[in-house]
Amino acid sequence: MPPPAAATPLKPAAPFLPFTRPTIDEATVAGVADVLRSGWLSSGPQVKAFEARLSEHFGGRPVRAFNSGTCTMEIALRIAGVKAGDEVITTPLSWVATGNVVLEVGARPVFVDIDPKTRLIDLDQAERAISPRTRAIIPVDLAGLPVDRDRLNSLAAKHGLRVVEDAAQSFGSTWKGRRIGSFGDFVSFSFHANKNITTSEGGCLVLNDEREARLAEQYRLQGVIRTGHDGMEVELVGGKYNMTDIAARIGLGQLPHLDEFTARRRELALAYLEEFDRPEIAALGIGLPPANFTDSNWHMFQVILPEGRMAARRAAIMGELHEDGIGTGVHYPAIHLFALYRRMGWKDGDFPHAENAGRNILTLPLFPAMTRSDVARVVSALARRMGNHLNP
Ligand SMILES: *Cc1c(COP(=O)(O)O)cnc(C)c1O
């Protein structure tokens, strides 16, 4: 005898909500299939077309595509001539790539603390950190909130520094109505799967002129310069950083959705701020991001847990939210406290605001396919789980 059917079937749990998920339309899926059938998989017509579209997007500036947003920064530093003995000022609150690229070219990163309100590099401290060896500055638009470009570029001009904007997270952000990438010095973007526009893996670099673009092409592929049908020359050490046509085709399918993705992210971020503004939730003392609905592309929605009221509970809360079907992330632990960087002399207490963020920041789910009710679910689950951890 089969067991009797349960009288009340279990309500299916809500599907797991990851902290981010790319939105790829069916036309892009079909376009990638076409590339696979075309017989040309490496860098070819799709990469050329993607670069042309990106250049248009950035007001005609030269743009080259690569296989990551990390190598674009390294190559920008090489084009700028940054080398051993030079210093590059940057923020400790970023993906570790931002510090690593400086080490890759043999230079020394000089970290300065963040502004705790914006969570971005404190430009006053950056200016004080300039020495005769400083060659460049790498600002990071964490969560898509742009660093103040007026102050950044005037500081760079005043002190003769090159700027490599780590705009990995700010594709679609603006500064005073101008697209990030359409002005400034070097601007580096990532198309990693988690970014607002993806190519699965990839990146692009916005350059100043054709001379820099030619150098970028050399650094991108073994230093090779091709001439005519049979000519080839190598005059510098390049790497293997070219984008595939498969990746470029994904990017071509993503770009037309940029404005719609950004608008949707802004709506969801506003919904988050409204949920966090409810009195019983506001009373928890959670640190919120600045309410910027003009410049930011809202790459992430990040809160900072109140350390005074619940020290070192982030991992526990992340685990409990996972049980609730909610994915979260940490972006990022402070770079200067990784073992590699400690060996170079950095230590706890060097940058208190970045360290507090590193210990307590939490990225909540935010991506275009989410709904307003997902936002409400995340905030009430976070509030409930936090309630069990608060000090009396
Ligand atoms: C994603 C990211 C990078 C690196 O990009 P990849 O494409 O993964 O190499 C660098 N900096 C920041 C701030 C990022 O978010």
Short mmCIF file of N, CA, C and O in Angstrom, two decimals, residues 226-356:
data_model
loop_
_atom_site.label_atom_id
_atom_site.label_comp_id
_atom_site.label_asym_id
_atom_site.label_seq_id
_atom_site.Cartn_x
_atom_site.Cartn_y
_atom_site.Cartn_z
N ARG A 226 52.14 43.25 -35.98
CA ARG A 226 52.06 42.60 -37.29
C ARG A 226 52.05 43.66 -38.39
O ARG A 226 51.41 44.69 -38.26
N THR A 227 52.75 43.36 -39.48
CA THR A 227 52.75 44.27 -40.64
C THR A 227 52.59 43.43 -41.90
O THR A 227 53.19 42.35 -42.02
N GLY A 228 51.77 43.92 -42.81
CA GLY A 228 51.55 43.20 -44.07
C GLY A 228 51.01 41.81 -43.83
O GLY A 228 50.41 41.53 -42.79
N HIS A 229 51.21 40.91 -44.81
CA HIS A 229 50.69 39.56 -44.67
C HIS A 229 51.65 38.65 -43.91
O HIS A 229 51.25 37.65 -43.35
N ASP A 230 52.93 39.01 -43.91
CA ASP A 230 53.89 38.09 -43.33
C ASP A 230 54.82 38.73 -42.30
O ASP A 230 55.67 38.05 -41.75
N GLY A 231 54.63 40.03 -42.02
CA GLY A 231 55.60 40.71 -41.16
C GLY A 231 55.23 40.64 -39.69
O GLY A 231 54.06 40.74 -39.32
N MET A 232 56.25 40.43 -38.83
CA MET A 232 56.00 40.38 -37.40
C MET A 232 57.23 40.89 -36.67
O MET A 232 58.36 40.56 -37.05
N GLU A 233 57.00 41.73 -35.68
CA GLU A 233 58.11 42.25 -34.88
C GLU A 233 57.71 42.20 -33.41
O GLU A 233 56.51 42.25 -33.08
N VAL A 234 58.70 42.07 -32.54
CA VAL A 234 58.47 42.08 -31.09
C VAL A 234 59.48 43.02 -30.47
O VAL A 234 60.69 42.82 -30.66
N GLU A 235 59.01 44.06 -29.77
CA GLU A 235 59.98 44.97 -29.15
C GLU A 235 59.76 45.20 -27.66
O GLU A 235 60.47 45.97 -27.05
N LEU A 236 58.76 44.55 -27.06
CA LEU A 236 58.61 44.61 -25.61
C LEU A 236 58.00 43.29 -25.13
O LEU A 236 57.48 42.52 -25.93
N VAL A 237 58.08 43.06 -23.80
CA VAL A 237 57.57 41.81 -23.24
C VAL A 237 56.07 41.94 -23.00
O VAL A 237 55.64 42.67 -22.12
N GLY A 238 55.31 41.24 -23.80
CA GLY A 238 53.86 41.25 -23.60
C GLY A 238 53.42 39.94 -22.97
O GLY A 238 54.21 39.01 -22.81
N GLY A 239 52.14 39.88 -22.61
CA GLY A 239 51.59 38.66 -22.02
C GLY A 239 50.54 38.06 -22.93
O GLY A 239 50.57 38.27 -24.16
N LYS A 240 49.61 37.34 -22.36
CA LYS A 240 48.58 36.64 -23.12
C LYS A 240 47.24 37.04 -22.51
O LYS A 240 46.74 36.39 -21.60
N TYR A 241 46.74 38.17 -22.96
CA TYR A 241 45.60 38.80 -22.28
C TYR A 241 44.45 39.09 -23.22
O TYR A 241 43.59 39.93 -22.91
N ASN A 242 44.43 38.45 -24.41
CA ASN A 242 43.39 38.80 -25.38
C ASN A 242 42.04 38.20 -25.03
O ASN A 242 41.95 37.13 -24.44
N MET A 243 40.98 38.92 -25.41
CA MET A 243 39.61 38.46 -25.20
C MET A 243 39.20 37.52 -26.33
O MET A 243 39.62 37.70 -27.48
N THR A 244 38.35 36.53 -26.04
CA THR A 244 37.86 35.63 -27.10
C THR A 244 36.63 36.25 -27.78
O THR A 244 35.94 37.09 -27.20
N ASP A 245 36.35 35.78 -28.99
CA ASP A 245 35.13 36.22 -29.69
C ASP A 245 33.88 35.74 -28.96
O ASP A 245 32.83 36.39 -29.02
N ILE A 246 33.98 34.62 -28.28
CA ILE A 246 32.83 34.10 -27.51
C ILE A 246 32.47 35.11 -26.42
O ILE A 246 31.31 35.50 -26.25
N ALA A 247 33.49 35.55 -25.69
CA ALA A 247 33.28 36.52 -24.62
C ALA A 247 32.75 37.85 -25.18
O ALA A 247 31.81 38.44 -24.64
N ALA A 248 33.37 38.30 -26.27
CA ALA A 248 32.97 39.59 -26.85
C ALA A 248 31.51 39.56 -27.30
O ALA A 248 30.78 40.55 -27.16
N ARG A 249 31.06 38.42 -27.81
CA ARG A 249 29.67 38.31 -28.25
C ARG A 249 28.71 38.43 -27.06
O ARG A 249 27.62 39.01 -27.18
N ILE A 250 29.11 37.90 -25.92
CA ILE A 250 28.27 38.08 -24.72
C ILE A 250 28.20 39.57 -24.39
O ILE A 250 27.11 40.12 -24.14
N GLY A 251 29.35 40.23 -24.42
CA GLY A 251 29.38 41.67 -24.11
C GLY A 251 28.52 42.48 -25.05
O GLY A 251 27.81 43.41 -24.64
N LEU A 252 28.55 42.14 -26.35
CA LEU A 252 27.72 42.86 -27.33
C LEU A 252 26.23 42.68 -27.02
O LEU A 252 25.43 43.58 -27.27
N GLY A 253 25.87 41.53 -26.47
CA GLY A 253 24.47 41.29 -26.11
C GLY A 253 24.08 41.95 -24.79
O GLY A 253 22.89 42.17 -24.53
N GLN A 254 25.07 42.28 -23.97
CA GLN A 254 24.80 42.91 -22.67
C GLN A 254 24.64 44.43 -22.78
O GLN A 254 23.79 45.01 -22.11
N LEU A 255 25.50 45.05 -23.59
CA LEU A 255 25.54 46.52 -23.64
C LEU A 255 24.18 47.19 -23.85
O LEU A 255 23.88 48.17 -23.16
N PRO A 256 23.35 46.68 -24.78
CA PRO A 256 22.07 47.37 -24.99
C PRO A 256 21.17 47.35 -23.76
O PRO A 256 20.21 48.12 -23.69
N HIS A 257 21.45 46.49 -22.78
CA HIS A 257 20.63 46.40 -21.57
C HIS A 257 21.15 47.26 -20.43
O HIS A 257 20.55 47.28 -19.36
N LEU A 258 22.28 47.93 -20.66
CA LEU A 258 22.93 48.62 -19.54
C LEU A 258 21.99 49.58 -18.81
O LEU A 258 21.87 49.53 -17.58
N ASP A 259 21.31 50.45 -19.56
CA ASP A 259 20.49 51.47 -18.89
C ASP A 259 19.35 50.83 -18.10
O ASP A 259 19.02 51.27 -17.00
N GLU A 260 18.77 49.77 -18.67
CA GLU A 260 17.67 49.07 -17.99
C GLU A 260 18.20 48.36 -16.73
O GLU A 260 17.57 48.41 -15.67
N PHE A 261 19.38 47.76 -16.82
CA PHE A 261 19.98 47.12 -15.63
C PHE A 261 20.22 48.16 -14.53
O PHE A 261 19.92 47.92 -13.36
N THR A 262 20.79 49.30 -14.94
CA THR A 262 21.14 50.32 -13.94
C THR A 262 19.88 50.87 -13.28
O THR A 262 19.82 51.03 -12.06
N ALA A 263 18.85 51.12 -14.09
CA ALA A 263 17.59 51.65 -13.55
C ALA A 263 16.99 50.67 -12.55
O ALA A 263 16.51 51.05 -11.47
N ARG A 264 17.03 49.39 -12.90
CA ARG A 264 16.46 48.37 -12.02
C ARG A 264 17.24 48.26 -10.71
O ARG A 264 16.67 48.14 -9.62
N ARG A 265 18.56 48.32 -10.82
CA ARG A 265 19.39 48.28 -9.61
C ARG A 265 19.08 49.47 -8.70
O ARG A 265 19.03 49.32 -7.48
N ARG A 266 18.87 50.64 -9.31
CA ARG A 266 18.56 51.82 -8.50
C ARG A 266 17.22 51.65 -7.78
O ARG A 266 17.09 52.01 -6.61
N GLU A 267 16.23 51.10 -8.48
CA GLU A 267 14.93 50.86 -7.84
C GLU A 267 15.06 49.94 -6.64
O GLU A 267 14.48 50.17 -5.58
N LEU A 268 15.85 48.87 -6.83
CA LEU A 268 16.00 47.89 -5.75
C LEU A 268 16.80 48.48 -4.59
O LEU A 268 16.49 48.22 -3.42
N ALA A 269 17.80 49.29 -4.90
CA ALA A 269 18.60 49.93 -3.84
C ALA A 269 17.72 50.88 -3.04
O ALA A 269 17.80 50.94 -1.80
N LEU A 270 16.86 51.61 -3.75
CA LEU A 270 15.94 52.51 -3.05
C LEU A 270 15.00 51.71 -2.15
O LEU A 270 14.73 52.09 -1.01
N ALA A 271 14.55 50.57 -2.65
CA ALA A 271 13.68 49.70 -1.84
C ALA A 271 14.42 49.24 -0.58
O ALA A 271 13.85 49.22 0.51
N TYR A 272 15.70 48.89 -0.74
CA TYR A 272 16.50 48.50 0.43
C TYR A 272 16.52 49.64 1.46
O TYR A 272 16.30 49.43 2.65
N LEU A 273 16.81 50.86 0.97
CA LEU A 273 16.93 51.98 1.92
C LEU A 273 15.60 52.22 2.62
O LEU A 273 15.57 52.56 3.80
N GLU A 274 14.49 52.03 1.90
CA GLU A 274 13.18 52.20 2.54
C GLU A 274 12.95 51.14 3.62
O GLU A 274 12.47 51.45 4.71
N GLU A 275 13.33 49.90 3.31
CA GLU A 275 13.17 48.83 4.31
C GLU A 275 14.04 49.10 5.54
O GLU A 275 13.59 48.91 6.68
N PHE A 276 15.28 49.54 5.30
CA PHE A 276 16.19 49.78 6.42
C PHE A 276 15.76 51.00 7.25
O PHE A 276 16.21 51.18 8.38
N ASP A 277 14.91 51.83 6.65
CA ASP A 277 14.47 53.04 7.33
C ASP A 277 13.32 52.77 8.31
O ASP A 277 12.96 53.64 9.10
N ARG A 278 12.72 51.57 8.26
CA ARG A 278 11.64 51.27 9.21
C ARG A 278 12.20 51.35 10.62
O ARG A 278 13.29 50.82 10.88
N PRO A 279 11.48 52.01 11.56
CA PRO A 279 12.05 52.32 12.88
C PRO A 279 12.66 51.11 13.59
O PRO A 279 13.77 51.21 14.14
N GLU A 280 11.97 49.96 13.56
CA GLU A 280 12.50 48.81 14.32
C GLU A 280 13.79 48.29 13.68
O GLU A 280 14.63 47.70 14.36
N ILE A 281 13.96 48.53 12.39
CA ILE A 281 15.18 48.08 11.71
C ILE A 281 16.28 49.13 11.88
O ILE A 281 17.44 48.80 12.16
N ALA A 282 15.89 50.40 11.76
CA ALA A 282 16.88 51.47 11.93
C ALA A 282 17.52 51.39 13.32
O ALA A 282 18.70 51.72 13.50
N ALA A 283 16.74 50.92 14.30
CA ALA A 283 17.24 50.83 15.69
C ALA A 283 18.40 49.85 15.83
O ALA A 283 19.12 49.88 16.83
N LEU A 284 18.61 48.99 14.85
CA LEU A 284 19.69 48.00 14.95
C LEU A 284 21.07 48.63 14.74
O LEU A 284 22.08 48.00 15.04
N GLY A 285 21.11 49.84 14.19
CA GLY A 285 22.40 50.53 14.04
C GLY A 285 23.26 50.01 12.90
O GLY A 285 24.49 50.09 12.94
N ILE A 286 22.62 49.50 11.85
CA ILE A 286 23.36 48.98 10.69
C ILE A 286 23.86 50.16 9.85
O ILE A 286 23.12 51.12 9.62
N GLY A 287 25.12 50.10 9.39
CA GLY A 287 25.68 51.16 8.54
C GLY A 287 25.21 50.99 7.11
O GLY A 287 25.31 49.90 6.53
N LEU A 288 24.66 52.07 6.53
CA LEU A 288 24.09 51.99 5.18
C LEU A 288 24.97 52.75 4.18
O LEU A 288 25.68 53.68 4.55
N PRO A 289 24.86 52.39 2.90
CA PRO A 289 25.61 53.12 1.88
C PRO A 289 24.97 54.49 1.62
O PRO A 289 23.79 54.67 1.91
N PRO A 290 25.74 55.45 1.07
CA PRO A 290 25.15 56.76 0.74
C PRO A 290 24.00 56.59 -0.25
O PRO A 290 24.08 55.76 -1.16
N ALA A 291 22.94 57.38 -0.05
CA ALA A 291 21.75 57.27 -0.92
C ALA A 291 21.98 58.05 -2.21
O ALA A 291 21.42 59.11 -2.42
N ASN A 292 22.82 57.50 -3.08
CA ASN A 292 23.16 58.19 -4.33
C ASN A 292 22.37 57.56 -5.48
O ASN A 292 22.64 56.42 -5.88
N PHE A 293 21.43 58.33 -6.02
CA PHE A 293 20.60 57.80 -7.11
C PHE A 293 20.81 58.56 -8.41
O PHE A 293 19.98 58.52 -9.30
N THR A 294 21.94 59.27 -8.50
CA THR A 294 22.25 59.94 -9.76
C THR A 294 23.51 59.37 -10.39
O THR A 294 23.53 59.04 -11.57
N ASP A 295 24.58 59.21 -9.60
CA ASP A 295 25.86 58.79 -10.17
C ASP A 295 26.09 57.29 -10.12
O ASP A 295 26.69 56.72 -11.01
N SER A 296 25.67 56.64 -9.02
CA SER A 296 26.03 55.25 -8.79
C SER A 296 25.22 54.29 -9.66
O SER A 296 24.02 54.48 -9.86
N ASN A 297 25.89 53.23 -10.13
CA ASN A 297 25.17 52.17 -10.86
C ASN A 297 24.69 51.07 -9.90
O ASN A 297 24.21 50.05 -10.33
N TRP A 298 24.91 51.28 -8.60
CA TRP A 298 24.53 50.31 -7.57
C TRP A 298 24.99 48.90 -7.93
O TRP A 298 24.22 47.95 -7.98
N HIS A 299 26.31 48.80 -8.14
CA HIS A 299 26.88 47.47 -8.40
C HIS A 299 26.63 46.52 -7.22
O HIS A 299 26.43 45.33 -7.41
N MET A 300 26.66 47.08 -6.00
CA MET A 300 26.38 46.25 -4.83
C MET A 300 25.59 47.07 -3.82
O MET A 300 25.69 48.30 -3.81
N PHE A 301 24.86 46.38 -2.95
CA PHE A 301 24.26 47.03 -1.79
C PHE A 301 24.95 46.43 -0.57
O PHE A 301 24.78 45.25 -0.26
N GLN A 302 25.75 47.26 0.11
CA GLN A 302 26.57 46.75 1.22
C GLN A 302 26.22 47.45 2.52
O GLN A 302 26.16 48.68 2.58
N VAL A 303 26.01 46.65 3.55
CA VAL A 303 25.79 47.21 4.88
C VAL A 303 27.03 46.95 5.73
O VAL A 303 27.83 46.08 5.41
N ILE A 304 27.17 47.72 6.79
CA ILE A 304 28.26 47.48 7.76
C ILE A 304 27.62 47.15 9.10
O ILE A 304 26.84 47.94 9.65
N LEU A 305 27.89 45.94 9.57
CA LEU A 305 27.29 45.48 10.83
C LEU A 305 27.89 46.28 11.99
O LEU A 305 29.07 46.63 11.96
N PRO A 306 27.08 46.58 12.99
CA PRO A 306 27.54 47.44 14.09
C PRO A 306 28.43 46.67 15.05
O PRO A 306 27.95 45.92 15.90
N GLU A 307 29.73 46.87 14.92
CA GLU A 307 30.70 46.06 15.66
C GLU A 307 30.55 46.21 17.17
O GLU A 307 30.68 45.23 17.91
N GLY A 308 30.24 47.43 17.62
CA GLY A 308 30.11 47.65 19.06
C GLY A 308 29.02 46.79 19.68
O GLY A 308 29.10 46.41 20.84
N ARG A 309 28.01 46.46 18.89
CA ARG A 309 26.86 45.74 19.45
C ARG A 309 26.90 44.25 19.18
O ARG A 309 26.09 43.49 19.71
N MET A 310 27.80 43.81 18.31
CA MET A 310 27.83 42.38 17.97
C MET A 310 29.16 42.03 17.30
O MET A 310 29.19 41.69 16.13
N ALA A 311 30.25 42.11 18.05
CA ALA A 311 31.57 41.91 17.46
C ALA A 311 31.72 40.50 16.88
O ALA A 311 31.27 39.52 17.46
N ALA A 312 32.35 40.45 15.70
CA ALA A 312 32.78 39.19 15.09
C ALA A 312 31.64 38.19 14.87
O ALA A 312 31.82 36.99 15.02
N ARG A 313 30.47 38.68 14.54
CA ARG A 313 29.34 37.77 14.29
C ARG A 313 29.01 37.65 12.80
O ARG A 313 28.02 37.03 12.43
N ARG A 314 29.82 38.27 11.94
CA ARG A 314 29.46 38.27 10.51
C ARG A 314 29.37 36.86 9.93
O ARG A 314 28.39 36.54 9.24
N ALA A 315 30.35 36.04 10.22
CA ALA A 315 30.35 34.69 9.62
C ALA A 315 29.11 33.92 10.08
O ALA A 315 28.47 33.21 9.28
N ALA A 316 28.76 34.06 11.37
CA ALA A 316 27.58 33.35 11.89
C ALA A 316 26.32 33.83 11.18
O ALA A 316 25.48 33.01 10.76
N ILE A 317 26.21 35.13 11.02
CA ILE A 317 25.01 35.68 10.37
C ILE A 317 24.95 35.25 8.90
O ILE A 317 23.88 34.89 8.40
N MET A 318 26.10 35.22 8.24
CA MET A 318 26.10 34.76 6.83
C MET A 318 25.62 33.32 6.74
O MET A 318 24.87 32.96 5.84
N GLY A 319 26.07 32.49 7.68
CA GLY A 319 25.64 31.09 7.69
C GLY A 319 24.15 30.96 7.93
O GLY A 319 23.46 30.16 7.29
N GLU A 320 23.62 31.75 8.85
CA GLU A 320 22.20 31.68 9.16
C GLU A 320 21.35 32.20 7.99
O GLU A 320 20.30 31.64 7.68
N LEU A 321 21.83 33.25 7.35
CA LEU A 321 21.09 33.75 6.18
C LEU A 321 21.11 32.70 5.06
O LEU A 321 20.13 32.55 4.33
N HIS A 322 22.21 31.98 4.95
CA HIS A 322 22.28 30.91 3.95
C HIS A 322 21.20 29.87 4.24
O HIS A 322 20.52 29.40 3.33
N GLU A 323 21.01 29.55 5.52
CA GLU A 323 19.93 28.62 5.89
C GLU A 323 18.56 29.19 5.51
O GLU A 323 17.63 28.44 5.22
N ASP A 324 18.45 30.52 5.54
CA ASP A 324 17.19 31.17 5.15
C ASP A 324 17.06 31.26 3.63
O ASP A 324 16.10 31.86 3.12
N GLY A 325 18.04 30.74 2.90
CA GLY A 325 17.97 30.78 1.43
C GLY A 325 18.45 32.10 0.85
O GLY A 325 18.03 32.50 -0.24
N ILE A 326 19.35 32.78 1.57
CA ILE A 326 19.83 34.09 1.12
C ILE A 326 21.35 34.08 1.06
O ILE A 326 22.03 33.81 2.05
N GLY A 327 21.88 34.39 -0.11
CA GLY A 327 23.33 34.47 -0.29
C GLY A 327 23.84 35.86 0.04
O GLY A 327 23.17 36.85 -0.25
N THR A 328 25.01 35.93 0.66
CA THR A 328 25.64 37.22 0.95
C THR A 328 27.12 37.10 0.60
O THR A 328 27.60 36.00 0.32
N GLY A 329 27.83 38.21 0.62
CA GLY A 329 29.25 38.16 0.30
C GLY A 329 30.03 39.18 1.12
O GLY A 329 29.45 40.03 1.79
N VAL A 330 31.36 39.07 1.06
CA VAL A 330 32.24 40.03 1.75
C VAL A 330 33.10 40.70 0.69
O VAL A 330 33.94 40.06 0.06
N HIS A 331 32.88 41.99 0.50
CA HIS A 331 33.66 42.76 -0.50
C HIS A 331 34.12 44.06 0.12
O HIS A 331 33.44 45.06 0.01
N TYR A 332 35.24 44.06 0.83
CA TYR A 332 36.29 43.06 0.82
C TYR A 332 37.01 43.07 2.16
O TYR A 332 36.96 44.08 2.86
N PRO A 333 37.78 42.02 2.49
CA PRO A 333 38.72 42.15 3.60
C PRO A 333 39.76 43.20 3.20
O PRO A 333 40.10 43.31 2.01
N ALA A 334 40.25 43.97 4.17
CA ALA A 334 41.25 45.01 3.84
C ALA A 334 42.51 44.35 3.27
O ALA A 334 43.05 43.39 3.83
N ILE A 335 42.97 44.90 2.14
CA ILE A 335 44.10 44.28 1.41
C ILE A 335 45.37 44.25 2.25
O ILE A 335 46.11 43.26 2.25
N HIS A 336 45.63 45.34 3.01
CA HIS A 336 46.93 45.44 3.68
C HIS A 336 47.08 44.42 4.81
O HIS A 336 48.17 44.26 5.33
N LEU A 337 46.01 43.72 5.18
CA LEU A 337 46.11 42.74 6.27
C LEU A 337 46.26 41.30 5.76
O LEU A 337 46.31 40.36 6.56
N PHE A 338 46.32 41.12 4.44
CA PHE A 338 46.65 39.79 3.92
C PHE A 338 48.12 39.49 4.23
O PHE A 338 48.96 40.41 4.28
N ALA A 339 48.44 38.19 4.39
CA ALA A 339 49.80 37.79 4.79
C ALA A 339 50.86 38.40 3.87
O ALA A 339 51.89 38.89 4.33
N LEU A 340 50.60 38.38 2.57
CA LEU A 340 51.57 38.92 1.61
C LEU A 340 51.92 40.37 1.93
O LEU A 340 53.08 40.78 1.88
N TYR A 341 50.89 41.14 2.29
CA TYR A 341 51.09 42.57 2.54
C TYR A 341 51.64 42.81 3.94
O TYR A 341 52.44 43.72 4.15
N ARG A 342 51.22 41.98 4.90
CA ARG A 342 51.81 42.10 6.26
C ARG A 342 53.31 41.89 6.20
O ARG A 342 54.07 42.57 6.90
N ARG A 343 53.75 40.96 5.34
CA ARG A 343 55.19 40.72 5.22
C ARG A 343 55.92 41.95 4.71
O ARG A 343 57.12 42.11 4.91
N MET A 344 55.18 42.84 4.03
CA MET A 344 55.80 44.07 3.53
C MET A 344 55.71 45.20 4.55
O MET A 344 56.12 46.33 4.26
N GLY A 345 55.10 44.91 5.72
CA GLY A 345 55.15 45.90 6.80
C GLY A 345 53.83 46.45 7.29
O GLY A 345 53.79 47.15 8.30
N TRP A 346 52.73 46.19 6.57
CA TRP A 346 51.46 46.73 7.07
C TRP A 346 50.96 45.90 8.25
O TRP A 346 51.30 44.72 8.38
N LYS A 347 50.15 46.54 9.10
CA LYS A 347 49.68 45.86 10.32
C LYS A 347 48.31 46.36 10.74
O LYS A 347 47.83 47.40 10.23
N ASP A 348 47.72 45.66 11.69
CA ASP A 348 46.43 46.06 12.24
C ASP A 348 46.54 47.47 12.79
O ASP A 348 47.54 47.81 13.42
N GLY A 349 45.51 48.27 12.55
CA GLY A 349 45.49 49.62 13.09
C GLY A 349 45.99 50.67 12.10
O GLY A 349 45.83 51.86 12.32
N ASP A 350 46.58 50.25 10.99
CA ASP A 350 47.10 51.23 10.02
C ASP A 350 45.97 52.07 9.41
O ASP A 350 46.12 53.27 9.22
N PHE A 351 44.85 51.42 9.08
CA PHE A 351 43.75 52.12 8.39
C PHE A 351 42.42 51.71 9.03
O PHE A 351 41.71 50.83 8.53
N PRO A 352 42.09 52.36 10.18
CA PRO A 352 40.97 51.88 11.00
C PRO A 352 39.62 51.80 10.26
O PRO A 352 38.87 50.86 10.49
N HIS A 353 39.34 52.76 9.39
CA HIS A 353 38.03 52.73 8.71
C HIS A 353 37.95 51.56 7.72
O HIS A 353 36.94 50.86 7.65
N ALA A 354 39.02 51.36 6.97
CA ALA A 354 39.03 50.23 6.01
C ALA A 354 38.99 48.91 6.76
O ALA A 354 38.36 47.94 6.32
N GLU A 355 39.66 48.86 7.91
CA GLU A 355 39.69 47.61 8.69
C GLU A 355 38.32 47.31 9.28
O GLU A 355 37.87 46.15 9.29
N ASN A 356 37.65 48.36 9.78
CA ASN A 356 36.30 48.14 10.31
C ASN A 356 35.38 47.62 9.19
O ASN A 356 34.63 46.67 9.38
#
